[in-house]
PDB file of C-alpha atoms in Angstrom:
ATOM      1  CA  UNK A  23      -6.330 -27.637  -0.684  1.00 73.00           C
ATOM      2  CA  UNK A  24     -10.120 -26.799  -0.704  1.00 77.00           C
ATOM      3  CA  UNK A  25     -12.501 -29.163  -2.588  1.00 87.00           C
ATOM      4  CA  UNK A  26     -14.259 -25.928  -4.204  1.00 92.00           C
ATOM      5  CA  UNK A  27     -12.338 -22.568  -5.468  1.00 95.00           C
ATOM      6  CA  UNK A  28     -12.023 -19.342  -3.256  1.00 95.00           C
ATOM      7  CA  UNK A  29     -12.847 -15.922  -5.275  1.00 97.00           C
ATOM      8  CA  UNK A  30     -11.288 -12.661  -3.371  1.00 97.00           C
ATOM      9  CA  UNK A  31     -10.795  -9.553  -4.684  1.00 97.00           C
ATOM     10  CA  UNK A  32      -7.339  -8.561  -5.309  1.00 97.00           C
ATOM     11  CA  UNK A  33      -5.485  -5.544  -5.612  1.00 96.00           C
ATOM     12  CA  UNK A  34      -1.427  -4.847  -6.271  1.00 95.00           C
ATOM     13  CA  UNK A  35      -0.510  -2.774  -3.863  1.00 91.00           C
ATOM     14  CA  UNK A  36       0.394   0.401  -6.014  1.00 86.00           C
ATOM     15  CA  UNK A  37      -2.625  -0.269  -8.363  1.00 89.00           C
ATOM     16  CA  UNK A  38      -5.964   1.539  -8.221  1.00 89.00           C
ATOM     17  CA  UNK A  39      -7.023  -1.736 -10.408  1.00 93.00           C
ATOM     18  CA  UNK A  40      -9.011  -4.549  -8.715  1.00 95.00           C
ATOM     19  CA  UNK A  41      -9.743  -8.208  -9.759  1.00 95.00           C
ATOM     20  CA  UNK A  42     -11.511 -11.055  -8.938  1.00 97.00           C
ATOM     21  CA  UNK A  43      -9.527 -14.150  -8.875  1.00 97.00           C
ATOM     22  CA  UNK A  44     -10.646 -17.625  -8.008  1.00 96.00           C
ATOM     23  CA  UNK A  45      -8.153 -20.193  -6.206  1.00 97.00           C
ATOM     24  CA  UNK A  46      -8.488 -23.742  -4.579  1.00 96.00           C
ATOM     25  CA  UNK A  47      -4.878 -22.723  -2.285  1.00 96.00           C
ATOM     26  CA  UNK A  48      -3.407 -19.544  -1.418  1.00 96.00           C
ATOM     27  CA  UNK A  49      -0.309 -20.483  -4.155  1.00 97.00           C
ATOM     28  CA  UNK A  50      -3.128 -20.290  -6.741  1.00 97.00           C
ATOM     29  CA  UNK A  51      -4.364 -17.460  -6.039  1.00 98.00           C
ATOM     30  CA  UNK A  52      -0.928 -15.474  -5.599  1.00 98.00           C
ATOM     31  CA  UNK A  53       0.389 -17.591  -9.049  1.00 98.00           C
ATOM     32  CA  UNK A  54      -2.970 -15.793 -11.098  1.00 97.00           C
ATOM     33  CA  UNK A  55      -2.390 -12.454  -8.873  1.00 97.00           C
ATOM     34  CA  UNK A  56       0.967 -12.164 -10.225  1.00 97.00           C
ATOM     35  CA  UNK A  57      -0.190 -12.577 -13.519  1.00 97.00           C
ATOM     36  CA  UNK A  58      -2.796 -10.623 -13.377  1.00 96.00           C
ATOM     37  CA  UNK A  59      -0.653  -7.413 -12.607  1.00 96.00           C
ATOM     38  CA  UNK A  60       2.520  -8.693 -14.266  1.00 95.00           C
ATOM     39  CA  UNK A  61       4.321  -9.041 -10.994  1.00 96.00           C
ATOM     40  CA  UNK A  62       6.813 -11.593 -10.098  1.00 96.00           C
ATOM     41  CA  UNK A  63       5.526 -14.564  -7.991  1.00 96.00           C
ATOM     42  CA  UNK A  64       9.390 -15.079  -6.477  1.00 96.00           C
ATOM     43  CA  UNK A  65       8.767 -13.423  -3.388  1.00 96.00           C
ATOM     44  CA  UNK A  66       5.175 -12.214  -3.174  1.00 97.00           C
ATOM     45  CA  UNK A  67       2.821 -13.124  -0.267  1.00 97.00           C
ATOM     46  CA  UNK A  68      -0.726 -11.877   0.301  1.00 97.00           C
ATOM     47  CA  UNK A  69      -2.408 -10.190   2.987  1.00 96.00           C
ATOM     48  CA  UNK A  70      -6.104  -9.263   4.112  1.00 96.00           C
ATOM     49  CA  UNK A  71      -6.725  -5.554   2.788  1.00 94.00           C
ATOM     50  CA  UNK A  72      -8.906  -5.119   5.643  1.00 92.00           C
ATOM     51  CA  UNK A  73      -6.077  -5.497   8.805  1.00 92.00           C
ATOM     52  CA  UNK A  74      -2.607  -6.603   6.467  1.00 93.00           C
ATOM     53  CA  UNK A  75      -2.695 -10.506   7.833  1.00 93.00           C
ATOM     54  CA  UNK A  76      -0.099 -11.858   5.889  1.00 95.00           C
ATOM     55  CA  UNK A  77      -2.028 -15.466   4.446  1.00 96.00           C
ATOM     56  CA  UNK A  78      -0.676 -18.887   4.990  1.00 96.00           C
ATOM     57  CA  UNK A  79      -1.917 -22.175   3.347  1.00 96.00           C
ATOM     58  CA  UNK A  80      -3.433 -23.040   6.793  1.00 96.00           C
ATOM     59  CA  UNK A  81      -4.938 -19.578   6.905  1.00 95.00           C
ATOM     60  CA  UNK A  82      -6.424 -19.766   3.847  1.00 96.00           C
ATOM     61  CA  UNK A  83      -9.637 -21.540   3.529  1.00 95.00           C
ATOM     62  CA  UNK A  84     -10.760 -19.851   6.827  1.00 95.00           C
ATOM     63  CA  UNK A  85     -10.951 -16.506   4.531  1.00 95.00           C
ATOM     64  CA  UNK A  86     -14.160 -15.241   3.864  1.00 95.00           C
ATOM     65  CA  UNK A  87     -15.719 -15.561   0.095  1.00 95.00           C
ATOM     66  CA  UNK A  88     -15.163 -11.969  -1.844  1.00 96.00           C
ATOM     67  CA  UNK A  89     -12.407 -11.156   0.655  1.00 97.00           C
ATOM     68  CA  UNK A  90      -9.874  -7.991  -0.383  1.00 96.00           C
ATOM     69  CA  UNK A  91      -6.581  -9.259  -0.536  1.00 97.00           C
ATOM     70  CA  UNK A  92      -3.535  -6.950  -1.217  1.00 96.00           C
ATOM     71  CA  UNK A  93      -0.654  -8.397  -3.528  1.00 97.00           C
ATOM     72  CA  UNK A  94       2.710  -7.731  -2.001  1.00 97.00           C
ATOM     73  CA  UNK A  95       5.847  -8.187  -3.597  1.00 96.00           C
ATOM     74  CA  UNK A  96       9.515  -8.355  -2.253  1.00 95.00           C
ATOM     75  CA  UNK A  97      10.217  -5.588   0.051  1.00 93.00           C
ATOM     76  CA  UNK A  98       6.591  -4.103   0.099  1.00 94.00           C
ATOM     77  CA  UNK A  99       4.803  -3.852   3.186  1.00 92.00           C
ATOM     78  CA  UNK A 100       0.470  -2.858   4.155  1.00 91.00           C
ATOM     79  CA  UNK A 101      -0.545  -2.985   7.444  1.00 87.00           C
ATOM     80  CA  UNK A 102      -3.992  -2.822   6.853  1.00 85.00           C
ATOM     81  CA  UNK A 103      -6.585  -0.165   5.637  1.00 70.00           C
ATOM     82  CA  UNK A 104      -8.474   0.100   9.139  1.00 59.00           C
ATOM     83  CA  UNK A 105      -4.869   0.706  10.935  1.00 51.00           C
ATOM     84  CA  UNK A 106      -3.944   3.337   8.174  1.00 49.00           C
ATOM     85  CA  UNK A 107      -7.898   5.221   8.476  1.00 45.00           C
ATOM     86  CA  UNK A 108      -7.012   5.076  12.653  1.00 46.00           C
ATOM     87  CA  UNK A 109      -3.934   6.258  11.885  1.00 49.00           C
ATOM     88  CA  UNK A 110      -4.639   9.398   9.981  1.00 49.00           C
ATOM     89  CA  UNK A 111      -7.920  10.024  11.980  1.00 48.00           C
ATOM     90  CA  UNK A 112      -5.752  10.302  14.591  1.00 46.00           C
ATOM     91  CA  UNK A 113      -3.072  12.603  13.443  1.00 50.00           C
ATOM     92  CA  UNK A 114      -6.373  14.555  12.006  1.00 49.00           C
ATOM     93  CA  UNK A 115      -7.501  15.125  15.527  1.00 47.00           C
ATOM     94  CA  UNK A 116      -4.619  15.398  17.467  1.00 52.00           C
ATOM     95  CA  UNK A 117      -4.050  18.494  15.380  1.00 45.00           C
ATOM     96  CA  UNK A 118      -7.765  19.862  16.136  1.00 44.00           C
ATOM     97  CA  UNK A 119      -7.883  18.788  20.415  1.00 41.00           C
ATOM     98  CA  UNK A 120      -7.364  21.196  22.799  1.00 42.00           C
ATOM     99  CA  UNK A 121      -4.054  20.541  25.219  1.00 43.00           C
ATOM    100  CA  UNK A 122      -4.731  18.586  27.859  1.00 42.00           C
ATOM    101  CA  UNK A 123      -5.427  20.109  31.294  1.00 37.00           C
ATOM    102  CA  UNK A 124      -2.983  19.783  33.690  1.00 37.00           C
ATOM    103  CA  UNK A 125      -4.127  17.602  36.971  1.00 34.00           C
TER     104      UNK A 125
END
């Protein structure tokens, strides 16, 4: 447990609504998440918003100050924002490219 509180942002998954919540463990943080959006701590887990690392207690205090974390709860999966931009950039220009020439 860290000597001085962690504040991330955090989001529900299906919620436009963010918050910042302050936590000395990773249980703290997901116990106030859960409150926060009414969600049920029995099978939530939190992940980094940024690539959808799932956090562990060891994990935890190397997470940077003001990090986005996404509230998950039973059956809910994110793989990360960056993955889901490079996905749909993708599929975005795969739909504009030329074919390929053949060799």
């Amino acid at each position: 447990m860290l000597q001085k509180p962690k504040s991330v942002k955090l989001r529900a998954l299906r919620s436009p609504r963010k918050f910042g919540v302050a936590g000395r463990s990773c249980q703290e943080v997901l116990r106030k998440g859960c409150l926060r959006f009414q969600l049920p701590e029995r099978g939530s887990r939190l992940c980094l918003y940024e690539d959808g690392t799932e956090l562990t207690e060891d994990y935890f205090p190397s997470v940077a100050d003001n990090a986005e974390l996404v509230l998950l709860t039973s059956g809910q999966a994110w793989q990360g924002w960056f993955r889901r931009v490079s996905q749909d950039s993708l599929t975005l220009l795969g739909s504009s490219c030329p074919p390929a020439l053949a060799s």
